[in-house]
mmCIF file of C-alpha atoms in Angstrom:
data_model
loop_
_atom_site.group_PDB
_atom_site.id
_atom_site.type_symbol
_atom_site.label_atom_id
_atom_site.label_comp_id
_atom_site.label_asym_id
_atom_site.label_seq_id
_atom_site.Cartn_x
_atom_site.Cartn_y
_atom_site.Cartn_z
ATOM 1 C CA UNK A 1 -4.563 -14.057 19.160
ATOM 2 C CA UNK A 2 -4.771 -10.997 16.540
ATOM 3 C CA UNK A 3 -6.461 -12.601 14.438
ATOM 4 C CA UNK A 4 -9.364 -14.007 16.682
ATOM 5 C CA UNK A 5 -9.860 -10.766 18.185
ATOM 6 C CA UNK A 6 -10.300 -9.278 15.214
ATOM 7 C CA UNK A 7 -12.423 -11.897 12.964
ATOM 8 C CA UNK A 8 -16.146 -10.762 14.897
ATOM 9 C CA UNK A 9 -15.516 -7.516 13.423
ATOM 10 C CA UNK A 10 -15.559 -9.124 9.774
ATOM 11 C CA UNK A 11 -18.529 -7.309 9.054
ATOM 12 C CA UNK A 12 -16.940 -3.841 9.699
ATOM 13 C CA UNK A 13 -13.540 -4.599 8.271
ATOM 14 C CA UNK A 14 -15.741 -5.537 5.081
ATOM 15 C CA UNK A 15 -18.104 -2.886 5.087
ATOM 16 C CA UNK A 16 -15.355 -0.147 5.531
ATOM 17 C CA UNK A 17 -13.592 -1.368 2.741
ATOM 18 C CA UNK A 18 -16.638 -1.499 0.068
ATOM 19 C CA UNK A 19 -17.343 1.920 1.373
ATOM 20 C CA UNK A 20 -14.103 2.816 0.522
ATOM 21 C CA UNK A 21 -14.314 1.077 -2.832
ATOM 22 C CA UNK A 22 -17.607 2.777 -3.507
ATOM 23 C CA UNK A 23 -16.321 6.757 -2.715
ATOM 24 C CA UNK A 24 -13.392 6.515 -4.822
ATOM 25 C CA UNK A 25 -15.587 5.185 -8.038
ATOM 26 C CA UNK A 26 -18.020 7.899 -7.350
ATOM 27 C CA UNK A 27 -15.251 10.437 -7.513
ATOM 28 C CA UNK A 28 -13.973 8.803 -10.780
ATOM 29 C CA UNK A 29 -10.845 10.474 -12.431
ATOM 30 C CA UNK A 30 -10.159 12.428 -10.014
ATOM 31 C CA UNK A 31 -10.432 10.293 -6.930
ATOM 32 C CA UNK A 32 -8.144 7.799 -9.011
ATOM 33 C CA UNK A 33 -5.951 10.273 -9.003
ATOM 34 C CA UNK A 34 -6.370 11.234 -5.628
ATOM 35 C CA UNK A 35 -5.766 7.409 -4.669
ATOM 36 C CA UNK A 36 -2.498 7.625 -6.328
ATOM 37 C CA UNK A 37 -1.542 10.090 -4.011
ATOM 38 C CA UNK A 38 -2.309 8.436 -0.854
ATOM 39 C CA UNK A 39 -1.518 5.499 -1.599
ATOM 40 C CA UNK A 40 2.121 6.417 -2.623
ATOM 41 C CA UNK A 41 2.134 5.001 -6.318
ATOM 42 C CA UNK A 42 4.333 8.600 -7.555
ATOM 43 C CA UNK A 43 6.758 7.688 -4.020
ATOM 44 C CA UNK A 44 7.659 4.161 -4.656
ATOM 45 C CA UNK A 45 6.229 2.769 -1.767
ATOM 46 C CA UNK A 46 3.261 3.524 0.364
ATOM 47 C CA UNK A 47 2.621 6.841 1.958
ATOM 48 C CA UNK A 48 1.008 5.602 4.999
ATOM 49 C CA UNK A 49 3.995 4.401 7.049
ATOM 50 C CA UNK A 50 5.657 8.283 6.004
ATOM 51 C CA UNK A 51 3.017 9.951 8.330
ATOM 52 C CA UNK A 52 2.868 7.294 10.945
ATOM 53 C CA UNK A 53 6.208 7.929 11.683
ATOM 54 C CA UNK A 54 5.359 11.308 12.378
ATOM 55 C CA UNK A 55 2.755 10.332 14.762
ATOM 56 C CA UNK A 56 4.642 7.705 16.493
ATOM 57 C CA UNK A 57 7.637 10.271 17.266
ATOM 58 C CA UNK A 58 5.484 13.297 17.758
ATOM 59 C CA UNK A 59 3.671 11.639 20.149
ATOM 60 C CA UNK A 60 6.807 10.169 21.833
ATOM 61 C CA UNK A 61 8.357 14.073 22.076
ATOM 62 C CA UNK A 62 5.279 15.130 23.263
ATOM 63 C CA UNK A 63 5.343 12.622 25.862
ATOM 64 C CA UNK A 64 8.501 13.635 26.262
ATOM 65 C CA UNK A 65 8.365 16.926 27.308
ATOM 66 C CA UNK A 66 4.898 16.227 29.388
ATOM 67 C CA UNK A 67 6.796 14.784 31.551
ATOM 68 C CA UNK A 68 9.438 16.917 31.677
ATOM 69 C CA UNK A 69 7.095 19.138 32.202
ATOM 70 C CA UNK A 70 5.631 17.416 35.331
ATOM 71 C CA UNK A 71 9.208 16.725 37.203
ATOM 72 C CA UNK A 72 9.568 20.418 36.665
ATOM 73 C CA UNK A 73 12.096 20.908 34.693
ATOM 74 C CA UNK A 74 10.724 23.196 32.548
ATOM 75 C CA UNK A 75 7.842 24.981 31.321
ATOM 76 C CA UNK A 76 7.203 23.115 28.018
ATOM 77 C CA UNK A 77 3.542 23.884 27.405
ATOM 78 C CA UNK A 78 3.649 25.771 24.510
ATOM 79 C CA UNK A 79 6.012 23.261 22.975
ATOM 80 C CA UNK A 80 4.448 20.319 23.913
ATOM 81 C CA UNK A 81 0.919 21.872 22.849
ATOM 82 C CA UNK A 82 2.822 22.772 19.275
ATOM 83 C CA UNK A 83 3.825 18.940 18.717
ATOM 84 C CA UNK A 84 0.789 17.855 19.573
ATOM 85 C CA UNK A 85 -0.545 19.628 16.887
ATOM 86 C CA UNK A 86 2.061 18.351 14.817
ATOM 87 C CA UNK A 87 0.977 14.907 15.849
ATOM 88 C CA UNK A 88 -2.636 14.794 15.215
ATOM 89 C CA UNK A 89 -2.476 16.717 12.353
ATOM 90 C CA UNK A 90 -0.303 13.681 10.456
ATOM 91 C CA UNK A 91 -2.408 11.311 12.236
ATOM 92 C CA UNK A 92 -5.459 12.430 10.246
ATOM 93 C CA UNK A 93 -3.145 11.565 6.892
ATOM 94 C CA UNK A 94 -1.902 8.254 8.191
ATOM 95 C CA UNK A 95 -5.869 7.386 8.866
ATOM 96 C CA UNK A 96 -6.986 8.866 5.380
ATOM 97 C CA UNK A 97 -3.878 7.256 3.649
ATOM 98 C CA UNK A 98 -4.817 3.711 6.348
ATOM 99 C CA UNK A 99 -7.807 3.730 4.550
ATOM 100 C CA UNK A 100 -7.020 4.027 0.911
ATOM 101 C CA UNK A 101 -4.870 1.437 1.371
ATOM 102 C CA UNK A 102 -7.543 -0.527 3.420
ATOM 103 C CA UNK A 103 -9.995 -0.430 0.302
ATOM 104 C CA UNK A 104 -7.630 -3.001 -1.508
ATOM 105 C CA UNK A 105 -6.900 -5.476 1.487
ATOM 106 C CA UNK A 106 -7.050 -9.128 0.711
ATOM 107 C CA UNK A 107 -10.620 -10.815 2.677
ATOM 108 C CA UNK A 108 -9.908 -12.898 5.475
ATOM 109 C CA UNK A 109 -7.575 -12.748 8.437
ATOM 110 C CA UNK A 110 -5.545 -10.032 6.402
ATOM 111 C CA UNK A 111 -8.285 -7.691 6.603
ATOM 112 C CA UNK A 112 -9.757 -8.505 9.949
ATOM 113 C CA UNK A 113 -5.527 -7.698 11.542
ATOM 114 C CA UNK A 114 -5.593 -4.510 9.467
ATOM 115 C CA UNK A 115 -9.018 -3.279 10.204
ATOM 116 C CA UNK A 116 -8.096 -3.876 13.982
ATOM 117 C CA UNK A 117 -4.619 -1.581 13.599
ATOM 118 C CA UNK A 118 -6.652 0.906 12.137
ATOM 119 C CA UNK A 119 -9.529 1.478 14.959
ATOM 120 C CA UNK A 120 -7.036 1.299 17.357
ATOM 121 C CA UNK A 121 -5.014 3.808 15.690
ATOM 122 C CA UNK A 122 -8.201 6.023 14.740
ATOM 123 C CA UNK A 123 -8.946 6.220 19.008
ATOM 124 C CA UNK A 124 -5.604 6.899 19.791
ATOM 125 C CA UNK A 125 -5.606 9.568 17.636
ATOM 126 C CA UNK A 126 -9.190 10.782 18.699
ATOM 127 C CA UNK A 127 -7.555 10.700 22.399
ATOM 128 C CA UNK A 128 -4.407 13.144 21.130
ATOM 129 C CA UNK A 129 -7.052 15.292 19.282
ATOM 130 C CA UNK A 130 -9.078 15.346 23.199
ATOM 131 C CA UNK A 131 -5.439 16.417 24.240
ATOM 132 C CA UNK A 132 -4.406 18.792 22.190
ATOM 133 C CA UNK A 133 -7.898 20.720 22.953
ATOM 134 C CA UNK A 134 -7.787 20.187 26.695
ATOM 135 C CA UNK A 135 -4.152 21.602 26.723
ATOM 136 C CA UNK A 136 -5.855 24.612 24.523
ATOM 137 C CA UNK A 137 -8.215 25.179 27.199
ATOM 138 C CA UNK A 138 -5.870 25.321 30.174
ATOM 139 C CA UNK A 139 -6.868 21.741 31.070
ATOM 140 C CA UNK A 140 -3.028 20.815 31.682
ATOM 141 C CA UNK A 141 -3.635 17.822 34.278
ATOM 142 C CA UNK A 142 -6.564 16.380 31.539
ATOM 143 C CA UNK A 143 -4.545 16.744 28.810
ATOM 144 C CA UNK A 144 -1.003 15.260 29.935
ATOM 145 C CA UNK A 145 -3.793 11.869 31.239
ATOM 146 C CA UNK A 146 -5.180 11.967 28.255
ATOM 147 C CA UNK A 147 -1.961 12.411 26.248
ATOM 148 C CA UNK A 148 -0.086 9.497 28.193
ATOM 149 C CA UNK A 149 -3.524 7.362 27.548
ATOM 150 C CA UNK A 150 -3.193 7.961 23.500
ATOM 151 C CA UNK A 151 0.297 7.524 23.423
ATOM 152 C CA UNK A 152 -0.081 3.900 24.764
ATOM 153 C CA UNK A 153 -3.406 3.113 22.494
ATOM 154 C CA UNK A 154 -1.062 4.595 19.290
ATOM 155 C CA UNK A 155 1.669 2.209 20.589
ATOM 156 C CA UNK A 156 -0.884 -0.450 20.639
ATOM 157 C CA UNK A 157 -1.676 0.112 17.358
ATOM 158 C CA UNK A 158 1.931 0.281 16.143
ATOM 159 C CA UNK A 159 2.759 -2.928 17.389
ATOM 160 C CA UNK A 160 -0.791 -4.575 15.236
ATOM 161 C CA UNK A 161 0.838 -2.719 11.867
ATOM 162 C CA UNK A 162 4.131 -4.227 12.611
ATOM 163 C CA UNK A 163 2.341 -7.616 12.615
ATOM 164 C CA UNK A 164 0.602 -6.721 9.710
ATOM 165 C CA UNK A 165 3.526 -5.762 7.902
ATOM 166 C CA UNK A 166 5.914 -8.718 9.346
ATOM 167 C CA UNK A 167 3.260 -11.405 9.022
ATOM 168 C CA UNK A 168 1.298 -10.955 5.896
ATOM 169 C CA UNK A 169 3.715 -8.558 4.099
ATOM 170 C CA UNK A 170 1.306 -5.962 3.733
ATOM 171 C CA UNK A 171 2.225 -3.208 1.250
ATOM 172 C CA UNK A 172 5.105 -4.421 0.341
ATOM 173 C CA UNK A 173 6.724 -5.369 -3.146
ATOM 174 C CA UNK A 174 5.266 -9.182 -3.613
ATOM 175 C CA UNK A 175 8.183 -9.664 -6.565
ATOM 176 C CA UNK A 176 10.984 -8.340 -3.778
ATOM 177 C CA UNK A 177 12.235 -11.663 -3.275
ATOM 178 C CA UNK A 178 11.524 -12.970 -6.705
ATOM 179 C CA UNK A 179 12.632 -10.782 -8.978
ATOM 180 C CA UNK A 180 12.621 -13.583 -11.989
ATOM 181 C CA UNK A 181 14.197 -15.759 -14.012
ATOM 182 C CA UNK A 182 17.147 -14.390 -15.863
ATOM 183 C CA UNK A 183 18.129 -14.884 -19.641
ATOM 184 C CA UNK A 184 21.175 -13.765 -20.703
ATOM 185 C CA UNK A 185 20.602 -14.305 -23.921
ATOM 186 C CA UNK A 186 17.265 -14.523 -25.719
ATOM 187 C CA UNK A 187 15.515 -17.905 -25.187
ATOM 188 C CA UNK A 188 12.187 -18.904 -27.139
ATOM 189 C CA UNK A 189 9.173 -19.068 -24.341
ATOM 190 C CA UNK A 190 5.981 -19.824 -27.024
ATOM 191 C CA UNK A 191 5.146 -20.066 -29.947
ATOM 192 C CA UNK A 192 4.212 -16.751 -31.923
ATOM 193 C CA UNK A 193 1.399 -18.259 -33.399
ATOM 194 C CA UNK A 194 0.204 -18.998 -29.651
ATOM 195 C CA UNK A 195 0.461 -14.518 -28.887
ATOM 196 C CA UNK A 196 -2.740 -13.435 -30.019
ATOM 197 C CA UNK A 197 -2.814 -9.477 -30.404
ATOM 198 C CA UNK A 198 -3.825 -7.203 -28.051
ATOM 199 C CA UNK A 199 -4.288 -10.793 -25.506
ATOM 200 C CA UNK A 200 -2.582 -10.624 -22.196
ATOM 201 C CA UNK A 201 -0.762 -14.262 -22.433
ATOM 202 C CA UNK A 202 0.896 -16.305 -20.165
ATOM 203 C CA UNK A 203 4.018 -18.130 -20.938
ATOM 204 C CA UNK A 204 7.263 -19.573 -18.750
ATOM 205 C CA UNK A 205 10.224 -18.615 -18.420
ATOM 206 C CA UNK A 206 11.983 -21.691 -16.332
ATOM 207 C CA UNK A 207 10.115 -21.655 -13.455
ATOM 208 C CA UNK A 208 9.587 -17.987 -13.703
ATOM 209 C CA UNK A 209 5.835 -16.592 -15.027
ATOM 210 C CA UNK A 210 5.405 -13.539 -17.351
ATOM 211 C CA UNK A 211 2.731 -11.760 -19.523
ATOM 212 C CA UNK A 212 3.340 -10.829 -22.940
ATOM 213 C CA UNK A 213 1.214 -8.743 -24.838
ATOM 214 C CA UNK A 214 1.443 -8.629 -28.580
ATOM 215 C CA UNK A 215 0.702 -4.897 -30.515
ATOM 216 C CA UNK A 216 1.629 -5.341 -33.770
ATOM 217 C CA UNK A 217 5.390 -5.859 -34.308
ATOM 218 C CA UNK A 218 5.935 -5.312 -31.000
ATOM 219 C CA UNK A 219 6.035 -7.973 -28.287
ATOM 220 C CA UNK A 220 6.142 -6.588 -24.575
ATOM 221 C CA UNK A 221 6.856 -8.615 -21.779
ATOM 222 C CA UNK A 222 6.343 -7.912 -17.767
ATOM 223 C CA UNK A 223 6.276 -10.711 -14.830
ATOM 224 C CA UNK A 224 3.182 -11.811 -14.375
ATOM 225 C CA UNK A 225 2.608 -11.610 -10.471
ATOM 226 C CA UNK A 226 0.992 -8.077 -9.396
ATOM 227 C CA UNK A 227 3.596 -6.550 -7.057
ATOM 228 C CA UNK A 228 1.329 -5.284 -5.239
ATOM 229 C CA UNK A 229 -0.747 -8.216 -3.785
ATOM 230 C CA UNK A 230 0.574 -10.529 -6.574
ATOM 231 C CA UNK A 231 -2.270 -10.412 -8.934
ATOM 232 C CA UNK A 232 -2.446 -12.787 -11.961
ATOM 233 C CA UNK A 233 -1.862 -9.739 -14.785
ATOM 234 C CA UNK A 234 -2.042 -12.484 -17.885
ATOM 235 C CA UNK A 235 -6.076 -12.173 -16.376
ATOM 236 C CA UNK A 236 -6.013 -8.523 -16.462
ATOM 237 C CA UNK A 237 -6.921 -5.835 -19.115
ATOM 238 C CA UNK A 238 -5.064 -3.933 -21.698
ATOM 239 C CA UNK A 239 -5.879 -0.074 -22.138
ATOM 240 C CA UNK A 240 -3.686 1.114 -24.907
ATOM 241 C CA UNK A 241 -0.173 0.542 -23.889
ATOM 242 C CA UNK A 242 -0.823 -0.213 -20.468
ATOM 243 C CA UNK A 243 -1.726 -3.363 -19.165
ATOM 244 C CA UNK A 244 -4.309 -3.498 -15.252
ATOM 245 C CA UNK A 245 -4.346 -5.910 -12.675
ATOM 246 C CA UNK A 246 -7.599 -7.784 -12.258
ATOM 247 C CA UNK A 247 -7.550 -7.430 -8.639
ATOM 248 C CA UNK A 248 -7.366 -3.974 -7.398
ATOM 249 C CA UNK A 249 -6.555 -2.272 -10.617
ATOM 250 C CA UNK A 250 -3.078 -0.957 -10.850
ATOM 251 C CA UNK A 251 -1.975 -0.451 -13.999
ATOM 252 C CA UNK A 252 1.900 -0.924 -15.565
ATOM 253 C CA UNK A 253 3.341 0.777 -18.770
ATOM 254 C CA UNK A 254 3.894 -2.465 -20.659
ATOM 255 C CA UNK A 255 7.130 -1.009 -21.990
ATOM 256 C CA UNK A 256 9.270 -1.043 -18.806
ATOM 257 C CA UNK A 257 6.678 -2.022 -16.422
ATOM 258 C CA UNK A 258 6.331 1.531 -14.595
ATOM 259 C CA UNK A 259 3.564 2.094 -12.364
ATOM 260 C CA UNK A 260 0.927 4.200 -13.990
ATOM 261 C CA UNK A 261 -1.979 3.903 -11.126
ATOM 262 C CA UNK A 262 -2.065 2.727 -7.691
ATOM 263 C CA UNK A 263 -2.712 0.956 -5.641
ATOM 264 C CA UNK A 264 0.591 -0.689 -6.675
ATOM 265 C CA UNK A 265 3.860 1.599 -5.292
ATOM 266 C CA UNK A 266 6.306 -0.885 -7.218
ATOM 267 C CA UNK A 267 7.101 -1.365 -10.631
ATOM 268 C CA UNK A 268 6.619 -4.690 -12.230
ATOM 269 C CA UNK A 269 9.848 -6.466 -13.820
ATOM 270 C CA UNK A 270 10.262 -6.152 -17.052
ATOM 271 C CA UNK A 271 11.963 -7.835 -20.176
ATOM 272 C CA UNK A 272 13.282 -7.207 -23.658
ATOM 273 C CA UNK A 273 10.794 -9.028 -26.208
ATOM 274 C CA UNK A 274 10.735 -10.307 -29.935
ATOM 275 C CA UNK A 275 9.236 -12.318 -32.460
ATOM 276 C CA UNK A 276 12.741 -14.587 -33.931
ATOM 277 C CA UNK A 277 10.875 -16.540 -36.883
ATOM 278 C CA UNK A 278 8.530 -18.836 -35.084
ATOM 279 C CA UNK A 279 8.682 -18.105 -31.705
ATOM 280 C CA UNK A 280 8.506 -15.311 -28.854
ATOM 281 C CA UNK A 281 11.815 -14.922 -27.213
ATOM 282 C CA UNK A 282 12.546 -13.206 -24.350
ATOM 283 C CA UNK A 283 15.639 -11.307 -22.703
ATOM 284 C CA UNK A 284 16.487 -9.587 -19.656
ATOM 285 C CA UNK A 285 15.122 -8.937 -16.897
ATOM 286 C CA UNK A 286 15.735 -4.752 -17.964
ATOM 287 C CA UNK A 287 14.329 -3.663 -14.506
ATOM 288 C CA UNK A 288 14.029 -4.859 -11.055
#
């Protein structure tokens, strides 16, 4: 049902997105750094949920003490007008850090759910902004309406992200339940004369993919599938010791796989690697 509400907004999903795209190119260095920020590459994970939890339990306190406030209990005005604040002011980072994220969503139904979260959420938060003021102004009986009304579109919204999150697995580590093949020892995966240097390569490990990237002596090897939308990284491109997905960019420390730009939040697996005569052999995994 999500998902056919939200496909006739395709255009706008897709358009956001590009603009997005565009902004953060314009800004170069310093919007990619900026990116890493909100999207949560130096926390381990992405930044966005962080502030919607604020919003989702400020705006449940604030709730809260409205209608405390209305059986009479007390008079929490000045507390409920403080949370509010609270509130709206992290809602403003979840939608700027919604966004960043947004830039990088897979086309299709993916998009369409997430670009329908995020409007939602964006009113709701509008309405608790129209709050907030109308409580500033004295307007108590506007405000506590229009606070109950944004709590219930922000709960709205909540429940779409959980979907999001749930159904598509949105943000979240695509190697978490595939952390790769293990070798205990180290077992020949290709030829050496097949590792090219300086070529992203892609070579099996059992069932289990990984790129190796020859520099030299050296022989680094990472699993292959992008954890943050599982990306193809054999496809992507080297930049000195670092290797970048072909789909959204992030880029790993070939070494031990470390994130070294978002929009990935996760490192990438790595493995011990070495040329043994002929062959490449491989050993580990050293990280998870």
């Amino acid at each position: 049902m999500l998902e056919r509400w939200a496909r006739p907004w395709a255009r706008l999903w897709n358009g956001t997105a590009g603009l997005m795209d565009a902004v953060y190119r314009r800004l170069g260095r310093p919007g990619k750094l900026l990116q890493d920020f909100l999207n949560g590459s130096w926390l381990g994970h992405s930044l966005h949920p962080v502030a919607v939890d604020v919003v989702v339990g400020g705006s449940t306190a604030a709730v809260l003490l409205q209608v405390l406030s209305w059986q009479g209990v007390a008079d929490l005005r000045v507390a409920t007008l403080w949370v509010l604040a609270l509130t709206w002011l992290a809602g403003l980072l979840a939608i700027v850090t919604g966004l960043t994220d947004f830039k990088d969503t897979a086309i299709g139904d993916e998009r369409h759910v997430v670009g329908l979260h995020g409007l939602i959420n964006i009113l709701g938060t509008a309405v608790l902004i129209g709050a907030f003021l109308a409580l500033l102004g004295g307007a108590d009986l506007l405000a506590g309406l229009l606070l109950v009304g944004g709590f219930g579109v922000l709960s709205i919204g909540a429940f779409i992200g959980g979907h999001v999150v749930f159904k598509y697995g949105y943000m979240v580590n695509h190697n978490a339940f595939s952390s790769g093949k293990k070798a205990k020892d180290y077992a020949p995966i290709l030829p050496a004369a097949d590792l090219s240097e300086a070529t992203p390569t892609k070579a099996m490990l059992g069932t289990t993919a990984l790129v190796l990237v020859r520099r030299g002596d050296l022989v680094f090897a990472l699993k292959e599938t992008c954890s943050h939308a599982g990306g193809p990284l054999s496809q992507g491109t080297l930049d000195d010791y670092t290797i970048v997905c072909p789909w959204h960019a992030s880029a790993f420390r070939l070494s031990d796989g470390a994130v070294r730009h978002g929009p990935a939040a996760t490192r990438q697996v790595a493995y011990r690697a070495r040329i043994n005569g002929d062959q490449v052999e491989v050993q580990g995994p050293i990280t998870g």
